[in-house]
Coordinates of C-alpha atoms in Angstrom, one line a residue:
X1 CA -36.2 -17.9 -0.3
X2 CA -34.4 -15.1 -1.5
X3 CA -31.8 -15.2 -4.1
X4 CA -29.0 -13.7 -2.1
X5 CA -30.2 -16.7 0.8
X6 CA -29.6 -19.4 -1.4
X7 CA -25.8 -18.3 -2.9
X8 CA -24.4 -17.3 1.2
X9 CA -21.9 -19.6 2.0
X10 CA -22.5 -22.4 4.3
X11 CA -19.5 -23.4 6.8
X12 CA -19.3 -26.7 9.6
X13 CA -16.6 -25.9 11.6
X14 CA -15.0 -28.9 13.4
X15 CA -13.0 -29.1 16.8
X16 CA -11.2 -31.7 18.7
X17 CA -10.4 -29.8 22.3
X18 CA -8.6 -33.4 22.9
X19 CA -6.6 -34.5 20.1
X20 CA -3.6 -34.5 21.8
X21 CA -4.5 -36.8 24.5
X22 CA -7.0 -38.9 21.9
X23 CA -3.8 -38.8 19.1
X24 CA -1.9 -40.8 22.1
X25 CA -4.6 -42.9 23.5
X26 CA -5.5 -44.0 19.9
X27 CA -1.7 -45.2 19.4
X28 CA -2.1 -47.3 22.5
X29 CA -4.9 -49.0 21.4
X30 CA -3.8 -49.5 17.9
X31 CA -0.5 -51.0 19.4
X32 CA -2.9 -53.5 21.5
X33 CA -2.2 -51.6 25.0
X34 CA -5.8 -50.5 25.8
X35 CA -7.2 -47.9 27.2
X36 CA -5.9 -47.0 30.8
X37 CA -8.6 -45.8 33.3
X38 CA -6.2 -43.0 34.7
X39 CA -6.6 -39.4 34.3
X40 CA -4.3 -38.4 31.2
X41 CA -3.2 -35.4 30.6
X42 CA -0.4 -34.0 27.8
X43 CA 1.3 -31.3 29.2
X44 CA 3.6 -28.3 27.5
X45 CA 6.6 -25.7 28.2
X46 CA 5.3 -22.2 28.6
X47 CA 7.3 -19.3 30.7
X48 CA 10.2 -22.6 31.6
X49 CA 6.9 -24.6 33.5
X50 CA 5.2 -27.4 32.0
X51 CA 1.7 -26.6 31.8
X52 CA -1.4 -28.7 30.8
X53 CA -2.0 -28.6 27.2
X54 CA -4.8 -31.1 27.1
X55 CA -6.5 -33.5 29.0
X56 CA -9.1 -36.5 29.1
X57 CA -12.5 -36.7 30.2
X58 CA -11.2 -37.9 33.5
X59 CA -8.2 -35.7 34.6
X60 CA -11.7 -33.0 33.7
X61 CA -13.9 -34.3 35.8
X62 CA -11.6 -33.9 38.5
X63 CA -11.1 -30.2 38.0
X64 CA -8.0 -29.7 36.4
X65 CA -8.0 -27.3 33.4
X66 CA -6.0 -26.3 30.4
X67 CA -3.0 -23.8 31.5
X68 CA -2.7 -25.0 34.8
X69 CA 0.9 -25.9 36.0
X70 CA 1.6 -29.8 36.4
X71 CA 3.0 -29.4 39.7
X72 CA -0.2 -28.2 40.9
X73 CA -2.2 -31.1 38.7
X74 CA 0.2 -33.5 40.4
X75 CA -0.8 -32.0 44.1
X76 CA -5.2 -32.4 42.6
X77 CA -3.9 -36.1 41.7
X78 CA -0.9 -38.2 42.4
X79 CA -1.8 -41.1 39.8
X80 CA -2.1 -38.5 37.1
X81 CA -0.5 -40.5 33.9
X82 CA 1.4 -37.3 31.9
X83 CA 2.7 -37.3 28.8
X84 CA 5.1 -34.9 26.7
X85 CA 3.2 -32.8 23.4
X86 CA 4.1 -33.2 20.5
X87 CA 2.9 -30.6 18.2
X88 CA 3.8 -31.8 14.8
X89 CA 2.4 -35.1 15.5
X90 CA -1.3 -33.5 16.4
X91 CA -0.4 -31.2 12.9
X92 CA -0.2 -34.4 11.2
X93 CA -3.0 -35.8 12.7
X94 CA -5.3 -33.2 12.3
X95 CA -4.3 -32.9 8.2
X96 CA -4.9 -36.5 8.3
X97 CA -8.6 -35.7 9.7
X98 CA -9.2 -33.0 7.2
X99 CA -7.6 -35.3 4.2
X100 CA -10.5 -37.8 5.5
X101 CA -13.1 -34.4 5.4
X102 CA -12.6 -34.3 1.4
X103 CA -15.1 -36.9 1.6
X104 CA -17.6 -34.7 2.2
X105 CA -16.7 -31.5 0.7
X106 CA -13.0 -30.5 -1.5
X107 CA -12.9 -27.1 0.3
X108 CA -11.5 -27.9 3.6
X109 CA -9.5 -25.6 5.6
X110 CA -7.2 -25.8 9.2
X111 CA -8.3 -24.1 11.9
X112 CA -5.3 -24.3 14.1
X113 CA -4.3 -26.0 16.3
X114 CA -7.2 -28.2 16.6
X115 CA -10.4 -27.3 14.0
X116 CA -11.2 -27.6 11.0
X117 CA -13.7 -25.6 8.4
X118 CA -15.8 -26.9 5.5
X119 CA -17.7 -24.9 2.9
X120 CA -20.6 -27.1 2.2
X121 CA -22.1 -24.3 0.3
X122 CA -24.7 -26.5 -2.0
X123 CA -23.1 -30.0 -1.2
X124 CA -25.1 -30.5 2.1
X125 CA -28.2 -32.4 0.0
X126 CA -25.9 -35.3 -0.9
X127 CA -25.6 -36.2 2.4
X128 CA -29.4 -35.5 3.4
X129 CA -29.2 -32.0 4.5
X130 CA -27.6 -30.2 7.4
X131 CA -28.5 -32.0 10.2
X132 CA -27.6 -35.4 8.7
X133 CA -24.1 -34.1 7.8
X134 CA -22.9 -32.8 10.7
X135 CA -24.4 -35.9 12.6
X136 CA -22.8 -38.5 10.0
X137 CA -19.1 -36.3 10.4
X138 CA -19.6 -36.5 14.3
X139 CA -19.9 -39.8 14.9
X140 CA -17.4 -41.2 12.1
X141 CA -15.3 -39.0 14.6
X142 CA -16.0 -40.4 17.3
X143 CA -15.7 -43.9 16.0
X144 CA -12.2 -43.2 15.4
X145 CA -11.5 -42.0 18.9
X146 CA -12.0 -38.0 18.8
X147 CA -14.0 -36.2 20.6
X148 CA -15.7 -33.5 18.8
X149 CA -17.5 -30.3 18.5
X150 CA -19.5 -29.2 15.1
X151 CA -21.6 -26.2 14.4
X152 CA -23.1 -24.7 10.9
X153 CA -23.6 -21.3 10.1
X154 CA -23.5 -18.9 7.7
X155 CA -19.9 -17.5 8.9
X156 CA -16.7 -19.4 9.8
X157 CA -16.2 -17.1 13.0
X158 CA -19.9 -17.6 13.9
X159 CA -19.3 -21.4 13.5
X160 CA -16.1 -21.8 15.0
X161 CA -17.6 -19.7 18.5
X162 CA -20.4 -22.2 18.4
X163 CA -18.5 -25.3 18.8
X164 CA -17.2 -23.7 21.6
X165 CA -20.3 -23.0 23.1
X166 CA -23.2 -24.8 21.8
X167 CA -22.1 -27.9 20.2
X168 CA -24.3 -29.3 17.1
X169 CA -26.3 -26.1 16.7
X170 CA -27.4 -25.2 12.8
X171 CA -28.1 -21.4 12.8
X172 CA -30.1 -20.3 9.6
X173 CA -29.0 -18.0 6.9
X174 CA -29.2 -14.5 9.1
X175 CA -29.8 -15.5 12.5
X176 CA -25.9 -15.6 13.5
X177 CA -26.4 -12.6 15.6
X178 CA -29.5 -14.3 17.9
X179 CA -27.6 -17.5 18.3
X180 CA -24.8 -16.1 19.8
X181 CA -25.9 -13.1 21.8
X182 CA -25.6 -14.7 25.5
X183 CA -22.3 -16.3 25.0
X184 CA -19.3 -14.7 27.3
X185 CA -17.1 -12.6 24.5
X186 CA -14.1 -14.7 25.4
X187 CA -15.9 -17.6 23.3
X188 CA -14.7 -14.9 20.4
X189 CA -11.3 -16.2 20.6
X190 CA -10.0 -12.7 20.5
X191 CA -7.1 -13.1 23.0
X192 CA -6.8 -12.6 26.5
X193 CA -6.5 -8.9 26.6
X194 CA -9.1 -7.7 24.4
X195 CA -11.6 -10.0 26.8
X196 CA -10.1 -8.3 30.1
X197 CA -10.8 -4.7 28.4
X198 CA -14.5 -5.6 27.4
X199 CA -14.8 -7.8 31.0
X200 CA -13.6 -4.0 32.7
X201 CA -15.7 -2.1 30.4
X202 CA -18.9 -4.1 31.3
X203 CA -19.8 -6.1 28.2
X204 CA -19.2 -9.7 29.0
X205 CA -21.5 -11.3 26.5
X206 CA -21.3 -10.8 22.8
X207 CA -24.7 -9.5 22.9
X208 CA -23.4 -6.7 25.3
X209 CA -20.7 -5.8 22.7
X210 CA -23.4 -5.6 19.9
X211 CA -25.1 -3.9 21.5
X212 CA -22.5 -0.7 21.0
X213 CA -21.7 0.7 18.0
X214 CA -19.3 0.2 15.4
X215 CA -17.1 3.1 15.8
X216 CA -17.1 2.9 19.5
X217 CA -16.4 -0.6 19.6
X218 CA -13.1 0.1 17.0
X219 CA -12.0 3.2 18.9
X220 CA -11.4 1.2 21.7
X221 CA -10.1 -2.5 20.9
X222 CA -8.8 -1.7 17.2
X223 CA -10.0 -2.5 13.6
X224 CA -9.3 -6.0 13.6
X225 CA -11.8 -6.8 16.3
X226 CA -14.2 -5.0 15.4
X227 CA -13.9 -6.9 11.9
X228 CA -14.2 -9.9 14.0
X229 CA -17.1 -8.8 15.6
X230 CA -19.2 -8.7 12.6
X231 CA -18.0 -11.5 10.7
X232 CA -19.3 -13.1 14.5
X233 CA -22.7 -11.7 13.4
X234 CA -23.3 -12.7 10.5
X235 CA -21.9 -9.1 8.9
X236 CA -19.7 -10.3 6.3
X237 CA -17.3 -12.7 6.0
X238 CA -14.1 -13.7 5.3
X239 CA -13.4 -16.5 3.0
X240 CA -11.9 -19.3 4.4
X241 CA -8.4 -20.7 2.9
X242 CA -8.4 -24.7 1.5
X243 CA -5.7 -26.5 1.9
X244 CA -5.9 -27.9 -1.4
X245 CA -6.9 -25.7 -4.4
X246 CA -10.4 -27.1 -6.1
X247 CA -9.6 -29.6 -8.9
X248 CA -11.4 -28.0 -12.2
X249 CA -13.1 -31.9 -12.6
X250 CA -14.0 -34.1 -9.6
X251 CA -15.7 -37.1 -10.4
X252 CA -16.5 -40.2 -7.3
X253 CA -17.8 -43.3 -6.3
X254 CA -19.2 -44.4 -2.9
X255 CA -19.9 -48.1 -1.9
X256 CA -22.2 -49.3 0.6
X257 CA -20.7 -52.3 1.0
X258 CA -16.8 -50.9 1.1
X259 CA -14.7 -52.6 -1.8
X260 CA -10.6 -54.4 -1.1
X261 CA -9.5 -56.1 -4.2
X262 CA -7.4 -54.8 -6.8
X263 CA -9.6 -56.2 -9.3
X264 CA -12.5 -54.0 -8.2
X265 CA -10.5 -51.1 -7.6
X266 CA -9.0 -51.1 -11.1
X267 CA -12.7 -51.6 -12.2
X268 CA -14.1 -48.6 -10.1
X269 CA -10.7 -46.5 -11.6
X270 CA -11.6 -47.7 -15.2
X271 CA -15.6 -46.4 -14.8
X272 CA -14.7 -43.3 -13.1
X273 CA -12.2 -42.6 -15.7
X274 CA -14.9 -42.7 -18.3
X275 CA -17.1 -40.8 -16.9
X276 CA -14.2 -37.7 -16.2
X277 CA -13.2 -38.2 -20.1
X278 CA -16.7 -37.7 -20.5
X279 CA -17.2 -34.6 -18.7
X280 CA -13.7 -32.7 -19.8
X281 CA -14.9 -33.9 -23.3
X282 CA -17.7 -31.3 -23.4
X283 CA -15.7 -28.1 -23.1
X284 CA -13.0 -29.8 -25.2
X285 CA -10.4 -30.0 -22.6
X286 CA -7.6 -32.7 -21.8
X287 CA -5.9 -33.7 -18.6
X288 CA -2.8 -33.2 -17.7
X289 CA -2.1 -33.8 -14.0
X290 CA -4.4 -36.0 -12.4
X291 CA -4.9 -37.7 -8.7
X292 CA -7.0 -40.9 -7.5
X293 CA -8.1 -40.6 -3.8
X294 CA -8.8 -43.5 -1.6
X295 CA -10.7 -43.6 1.6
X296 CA -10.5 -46.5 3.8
X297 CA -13.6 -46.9 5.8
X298 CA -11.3 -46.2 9.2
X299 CA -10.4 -43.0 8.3
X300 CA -7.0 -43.4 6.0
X301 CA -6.9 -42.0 3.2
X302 CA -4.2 -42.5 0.2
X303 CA -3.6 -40.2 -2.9
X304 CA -1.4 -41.3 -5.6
X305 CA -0.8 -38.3 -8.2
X306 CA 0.2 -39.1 -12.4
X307 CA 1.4 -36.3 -14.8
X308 CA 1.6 -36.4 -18.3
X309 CA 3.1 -34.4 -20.8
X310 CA 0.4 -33.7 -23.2
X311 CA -3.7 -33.5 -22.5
X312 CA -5.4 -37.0 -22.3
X313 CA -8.4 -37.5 -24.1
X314 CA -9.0 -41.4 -23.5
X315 CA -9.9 -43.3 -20.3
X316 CA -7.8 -46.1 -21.9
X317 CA -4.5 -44.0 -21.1
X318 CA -5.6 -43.2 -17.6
X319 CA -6.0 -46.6 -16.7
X320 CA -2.4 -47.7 -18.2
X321 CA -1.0 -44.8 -16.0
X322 CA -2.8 -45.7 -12.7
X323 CA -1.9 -48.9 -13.6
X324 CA 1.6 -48.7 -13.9
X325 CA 1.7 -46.1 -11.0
X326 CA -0.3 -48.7 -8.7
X327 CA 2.6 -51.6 -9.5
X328 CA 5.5 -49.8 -8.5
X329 CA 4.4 -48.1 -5.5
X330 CA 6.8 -48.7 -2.7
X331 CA 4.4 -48.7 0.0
X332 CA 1.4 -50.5 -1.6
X333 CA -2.1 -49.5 -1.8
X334 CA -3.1 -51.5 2.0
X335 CA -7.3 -51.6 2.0
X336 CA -7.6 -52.2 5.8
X337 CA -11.4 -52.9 5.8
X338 CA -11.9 -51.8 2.7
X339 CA -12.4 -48.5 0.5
X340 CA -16.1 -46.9 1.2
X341 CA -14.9 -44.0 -1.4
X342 CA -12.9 -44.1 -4.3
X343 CA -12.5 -40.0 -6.2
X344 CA -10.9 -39.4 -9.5
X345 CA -10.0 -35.6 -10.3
X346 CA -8.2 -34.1 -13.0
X347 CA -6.5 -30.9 -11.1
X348 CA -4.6 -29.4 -13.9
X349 CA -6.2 -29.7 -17.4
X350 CA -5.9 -27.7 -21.1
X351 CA -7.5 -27.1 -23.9
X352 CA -6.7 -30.0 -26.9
X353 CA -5.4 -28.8 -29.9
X354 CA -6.1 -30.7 -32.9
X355 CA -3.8 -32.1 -35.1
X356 CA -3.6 -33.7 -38.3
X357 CA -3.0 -37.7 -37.5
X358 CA -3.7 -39.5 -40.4
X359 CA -0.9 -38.8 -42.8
X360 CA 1.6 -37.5 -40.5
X361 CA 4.2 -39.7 -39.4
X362 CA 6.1 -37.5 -37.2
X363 CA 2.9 -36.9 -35.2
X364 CA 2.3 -40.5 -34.9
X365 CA 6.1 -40.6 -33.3
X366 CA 5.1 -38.1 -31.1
X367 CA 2.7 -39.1 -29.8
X368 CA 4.2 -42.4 -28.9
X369 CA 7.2 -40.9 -27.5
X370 CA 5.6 -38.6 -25.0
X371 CA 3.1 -41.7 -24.1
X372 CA 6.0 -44.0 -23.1
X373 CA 7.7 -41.0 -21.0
X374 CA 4.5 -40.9 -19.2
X375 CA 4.2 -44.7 -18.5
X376 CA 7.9 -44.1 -17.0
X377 CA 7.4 -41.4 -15.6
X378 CA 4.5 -43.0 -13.7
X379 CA 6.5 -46.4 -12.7
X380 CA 9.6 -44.4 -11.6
X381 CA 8.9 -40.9 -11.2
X382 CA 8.2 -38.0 -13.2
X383 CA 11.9 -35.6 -11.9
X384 CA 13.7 -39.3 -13.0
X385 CA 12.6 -38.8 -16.4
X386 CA 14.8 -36.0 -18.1
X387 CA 15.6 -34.0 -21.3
X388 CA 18.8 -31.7 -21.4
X389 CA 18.1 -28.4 -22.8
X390 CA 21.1 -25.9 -24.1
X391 CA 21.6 -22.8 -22.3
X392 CA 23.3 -19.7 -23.5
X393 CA 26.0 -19.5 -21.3
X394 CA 29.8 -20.5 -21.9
X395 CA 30.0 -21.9 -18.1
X396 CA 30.4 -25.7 -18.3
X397 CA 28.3 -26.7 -16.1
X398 CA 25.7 -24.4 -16.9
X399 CA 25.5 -25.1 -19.9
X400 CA 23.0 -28.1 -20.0
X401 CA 20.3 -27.9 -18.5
X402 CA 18.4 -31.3 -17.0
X403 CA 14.4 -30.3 -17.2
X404 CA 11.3 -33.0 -16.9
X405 CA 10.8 -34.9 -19.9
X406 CA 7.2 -34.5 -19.3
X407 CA 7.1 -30.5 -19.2
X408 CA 9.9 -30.0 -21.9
X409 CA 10.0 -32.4 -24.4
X410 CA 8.7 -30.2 -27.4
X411 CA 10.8 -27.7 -26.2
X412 CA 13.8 -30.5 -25.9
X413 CA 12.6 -31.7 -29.7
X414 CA 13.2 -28.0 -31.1
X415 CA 16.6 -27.4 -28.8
X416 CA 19.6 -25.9 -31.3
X417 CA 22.8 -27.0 -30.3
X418 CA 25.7 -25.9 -31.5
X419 CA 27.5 -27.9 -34.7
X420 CA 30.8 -29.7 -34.0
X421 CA 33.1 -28.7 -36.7
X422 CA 34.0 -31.9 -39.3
X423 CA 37.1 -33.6 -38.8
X424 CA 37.8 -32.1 -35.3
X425 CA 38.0 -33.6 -32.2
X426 CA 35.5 -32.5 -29.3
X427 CA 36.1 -29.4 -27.3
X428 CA 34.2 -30.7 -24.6
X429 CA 33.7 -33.9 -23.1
X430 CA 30.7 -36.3 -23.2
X431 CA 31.0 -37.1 -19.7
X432 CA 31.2 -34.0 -17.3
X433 CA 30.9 -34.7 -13.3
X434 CA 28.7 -33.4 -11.3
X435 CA 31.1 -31.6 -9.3
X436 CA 34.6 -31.2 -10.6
X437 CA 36.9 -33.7 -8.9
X438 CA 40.9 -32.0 -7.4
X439 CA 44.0 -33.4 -8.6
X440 CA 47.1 -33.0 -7.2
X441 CA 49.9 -31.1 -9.3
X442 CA 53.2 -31.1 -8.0
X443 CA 54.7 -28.3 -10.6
X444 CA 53.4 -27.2 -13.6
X445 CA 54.9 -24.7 -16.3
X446 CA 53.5 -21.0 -15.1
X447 CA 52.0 -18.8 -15.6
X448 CA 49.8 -20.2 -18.0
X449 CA 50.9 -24.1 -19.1
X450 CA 49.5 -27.3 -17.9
X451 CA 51.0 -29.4 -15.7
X452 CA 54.0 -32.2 -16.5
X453 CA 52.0 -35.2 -14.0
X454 CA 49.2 -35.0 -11.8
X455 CA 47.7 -37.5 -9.0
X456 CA 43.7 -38.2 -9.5
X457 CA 42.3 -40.7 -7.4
X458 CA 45.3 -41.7 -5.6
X459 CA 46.6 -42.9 -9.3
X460 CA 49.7 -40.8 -11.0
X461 CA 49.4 -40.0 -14.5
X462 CA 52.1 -38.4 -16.8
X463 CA 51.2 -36.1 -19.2
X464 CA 52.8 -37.1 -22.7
X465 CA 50.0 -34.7 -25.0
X466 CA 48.3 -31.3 -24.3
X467 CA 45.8 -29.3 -26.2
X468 CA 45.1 -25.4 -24.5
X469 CA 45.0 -23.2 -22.4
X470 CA 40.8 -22.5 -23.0
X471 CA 40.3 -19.6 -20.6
X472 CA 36.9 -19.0 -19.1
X473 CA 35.8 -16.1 -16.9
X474 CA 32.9 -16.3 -14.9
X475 CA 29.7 -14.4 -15.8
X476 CA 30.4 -11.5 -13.4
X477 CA 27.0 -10.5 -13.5
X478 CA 26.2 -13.9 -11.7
X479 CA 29.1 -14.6 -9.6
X480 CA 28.8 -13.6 -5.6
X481 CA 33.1 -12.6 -6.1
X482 CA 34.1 -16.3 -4.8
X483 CA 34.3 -17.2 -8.4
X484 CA 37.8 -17.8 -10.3
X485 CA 38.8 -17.7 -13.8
X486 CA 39.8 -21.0 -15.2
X487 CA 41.9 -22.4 -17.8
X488 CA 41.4 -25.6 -19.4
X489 CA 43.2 -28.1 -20.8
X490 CA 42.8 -31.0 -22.8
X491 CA 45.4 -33.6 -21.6
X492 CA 46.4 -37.2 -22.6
X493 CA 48.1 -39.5 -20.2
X494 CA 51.0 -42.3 -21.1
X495 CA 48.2 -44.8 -20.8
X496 CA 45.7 -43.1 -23.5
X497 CA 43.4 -42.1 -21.3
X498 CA 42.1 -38.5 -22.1
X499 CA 41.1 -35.6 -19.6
X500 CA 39.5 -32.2 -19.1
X501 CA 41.5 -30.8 -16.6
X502 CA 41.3 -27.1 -15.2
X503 CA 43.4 -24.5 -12.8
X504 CA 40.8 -22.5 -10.8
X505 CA 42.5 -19.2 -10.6
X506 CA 45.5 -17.2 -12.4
X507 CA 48.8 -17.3 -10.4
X508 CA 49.5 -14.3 -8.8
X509 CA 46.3 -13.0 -9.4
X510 CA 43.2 -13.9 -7.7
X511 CA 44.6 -17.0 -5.1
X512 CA 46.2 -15.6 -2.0
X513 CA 46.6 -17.3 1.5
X514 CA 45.3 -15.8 5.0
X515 CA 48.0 -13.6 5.0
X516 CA 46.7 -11.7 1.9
X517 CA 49.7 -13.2 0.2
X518 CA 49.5 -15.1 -3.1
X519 CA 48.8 -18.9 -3.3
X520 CA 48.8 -21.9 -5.4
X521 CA 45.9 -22.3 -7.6
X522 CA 43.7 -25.3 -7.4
X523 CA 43.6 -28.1 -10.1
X524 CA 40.5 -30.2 -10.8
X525 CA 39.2 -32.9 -13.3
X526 CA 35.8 -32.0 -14.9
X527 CA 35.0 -34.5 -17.5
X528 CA 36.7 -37.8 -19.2
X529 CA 36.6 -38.0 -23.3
X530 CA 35.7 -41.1 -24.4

């Protein structure tokens, strides 16, 4: 065999003509309903008329067919059971089927709306070759209520018109062409009027189509087709698109007998993490984002995700995270019938820098600090777990910025902000809202001076002490024109209570009414001092 032979790309292309109807008819079993012995059929609006979008073995046999309008399938058969589509449902169900396909290879791509592809480009030996593959994905299929199509080949376009055609065919590494010669070029899935033009032009197998050159062939139905054509071949190919991008380590454990207790889980976690510490140890790399896979043996699979903020080098610290991210999950980890396959990848990982740890302290400090944000960040969430960063900007609410703790924290460590000057009181407030609150100000001293009372929270409070105006302008190379200029003021009530209190807009100057005439400003509380 040939160098070039051995690197081409293998693909299994998958499809489920009925998921629709099998997506419904496994809901009714799994709520205890059964299986009806009616033809089924799933119908959808096209042109304002419902027409069949997919149908069972039965409502087949019977002769109705994909397209055709339900008033005539109600005419073919009066005890036809029909039920609405629901597209995003069959979505979700068919990511579901290729989450469960990651068993077999990580590089699994949607072939909408009801395929899948696999490149099992030097994985198909794991699973005893070819043949045994494709047999062992068919029938866990079918197990779980699908009906399905497979076919191998060398190209995804040659594979995907063979499980059209000639379900469970394995074409060899250059025989594309042969194996799909006397199929009729709609099997080609090039739309219905490139198959009428070929159909009216004479060439109504693929074979026929070959059979003319290239140029002649793109003259007539367009670049793209043609493209199509020889990818069908075995001319090329294009690479598929994975749904997930490959993890740089990927390290698993399969179970004959599947495995349901947490002790064994937490075992199977522990040895795989080991053996991934292991592996990223070699090229002197850490792991930053990492994700543990479950597959349930009927076809559920679960992926719980844990960050951290700095490479990890032991298994020690992978277990403590899993660990932690296992306790507080809100829907916990359910094994059914058990997990047949258990996967531990490290998705995002970095080189380790060295440091000295011995007689450092602040390392040591460190390094405990951005441990315990991880363990946090693992129980509760890694966007729950903050640092505030400055920002050079003189807006008040732009000026702190709220970043991961796991992603920022050197940065957060280094942050500069600015001095408060000795024996002064604060300019700003340690507690800022969210979103400034409006007060109401019956009369204040204009143009510029604060206001005498003001009503915040149905509560009246009188002014006795005021500090300001502080005038702020809006970044005008930021603001869309909506923006006002404020003045701030720093104001203390009869009670002692102390506020940060702002007009939005100058009077007479930027606040008019509909009539284009001008308008009261706007007052608003922003913060409280303590």
């Amino acid at each position: 065999m040939s160098a070039s032979s051995v690197n081409r790309r293998r693909i299994l292309s998958l499809w489920l003509p009925r998921l629709p109807i099998d997506r419904i008819q496994r809901f009714f079993n799994s709520a205890g309903l059964g299986k009806t012995n009616d033809p089924s059929i799933v119908v959808i609006k096209d042109n304002n008329a419902l027409v069949i979008h997919a149908l069972d073995e039965a409502a087949e046999r019977l002769g109705l067919h994909i397209g055709q309008p339900l008033a005539n399938a109600r005419a073919m058969c009066p005890d036809l059971k029909v039920f609405d589509a629901d597209v995003v449902a069959d979505a979700k169900t068919l990511s579901d089927i290729a989450d469960w396909c990651d068993r077999f290879t990580p590089l699994v791509a949607l072939d909408a709306p009801h395929g899948l592809f696999l490149d099992i480009t030097g994985c198909a030996h794991l699973f005893g070759g070819e043949a045994a593959l494709l047999q062992t994905l068919v029938r866990a299929l079918a197990r779980q209520g699908f009906a399905v199509s497979a076919a191998i080949a060398g190209t995804s376009v040659c594979a995907r018109t063979l499980t059209r055609q000639a379900s469970g065919t394995i074409v060899a590494d250059g025989g594309e062409a042969a194996a799909i010669d006397r199929f009729p070029v709609s099997a080609l899935g090039a739309g219905e009027a490139i198959t009428t033009g070929l159909r009216r032009a004479g060439l109504k197998t693929i074979g026929d189509v070959a059979s003319r050159s290239a140029s002649e062939i793109t003259a007539r139905f367009g670049a793209r087709f043609s493209t199509l054509l020889a990818h069908a071949l075995g001319q090329g190919d294009a690479p598929i698109n994975p749904r997930k991008p490959l993890p740089d380590y990927i390290v698993e454990k399969r179970f004959a007998e599947p495995i349901a207790t947490d002790a064994m889980i937490a075992m199977t976690l522990s040895r795989l993490a080991d053996t991934l510490i292991a592996s990223m140890e070699k090229q002197g790399k850490g792991a930053r984002r990492l994700e543990a896979a479950f597959f349930r043996t009927d076809g559920v699979v679960r992926a719980i995700m844990v960050e951290t903020g700095r490479p990890v080098t032991r298994s020690a610290v992978i277990d403590r995270l899993f660990r932690e991210r296992l306790d507080a999950l809100a829907d916990p980890l359910d094994p059914g019938f058990g997990f047949d396959m258990v996967r531990l990848s490290a998705s995002r990982t970095e080189i380790v820098v060295q440091e000295q740890r011995d007689l450092d302290a602040h390392v040591h400090d460190n390094d405990e600090l951005a441990a315990l944000i991880d363990r946090i960040a693992a129980r509760i969430g890694g966007r729950r777990v903050v640092v505030h960063l400055p920002q050079d900007t003189h807006i008040p609410e732009c000026a702190v910025l709220a970043a991961p703790a796991q992603h920022h924290l050197a940065a957060a460590m280094q942050a500069e902000w600015p001095a408060r000057a000795e024996s002064e009181p604060p300019l700003r407030p340690l507690r800022l809202f969210d979103k400034p609150e409006p007060i109401k100000v019956p009369f204040a001293t204009v143009p510029d001076g604060p206001p005498h009372q003001f009503t915040w929270r149905r509560a009246l409070h009188a002014v006795v002490r005021v500090e300001g105006p502080e005038r702020i302008a809006m970044e005008w190379w930021r603001q869309d024109g909506k923006q006002l200029t404020r003045d701030y003021f720093r104001i203390e009530d009869a009670e002692g209570l102390r506020f940060w209190i702002f007009r939005d807009g100058l009077y007479e100057g930027e606040v008019f009414d509909g009539d284009g005439e001008p308008a009261s400003p706007g007052w608003y509380v922003h913060g409280l001092f303590a």
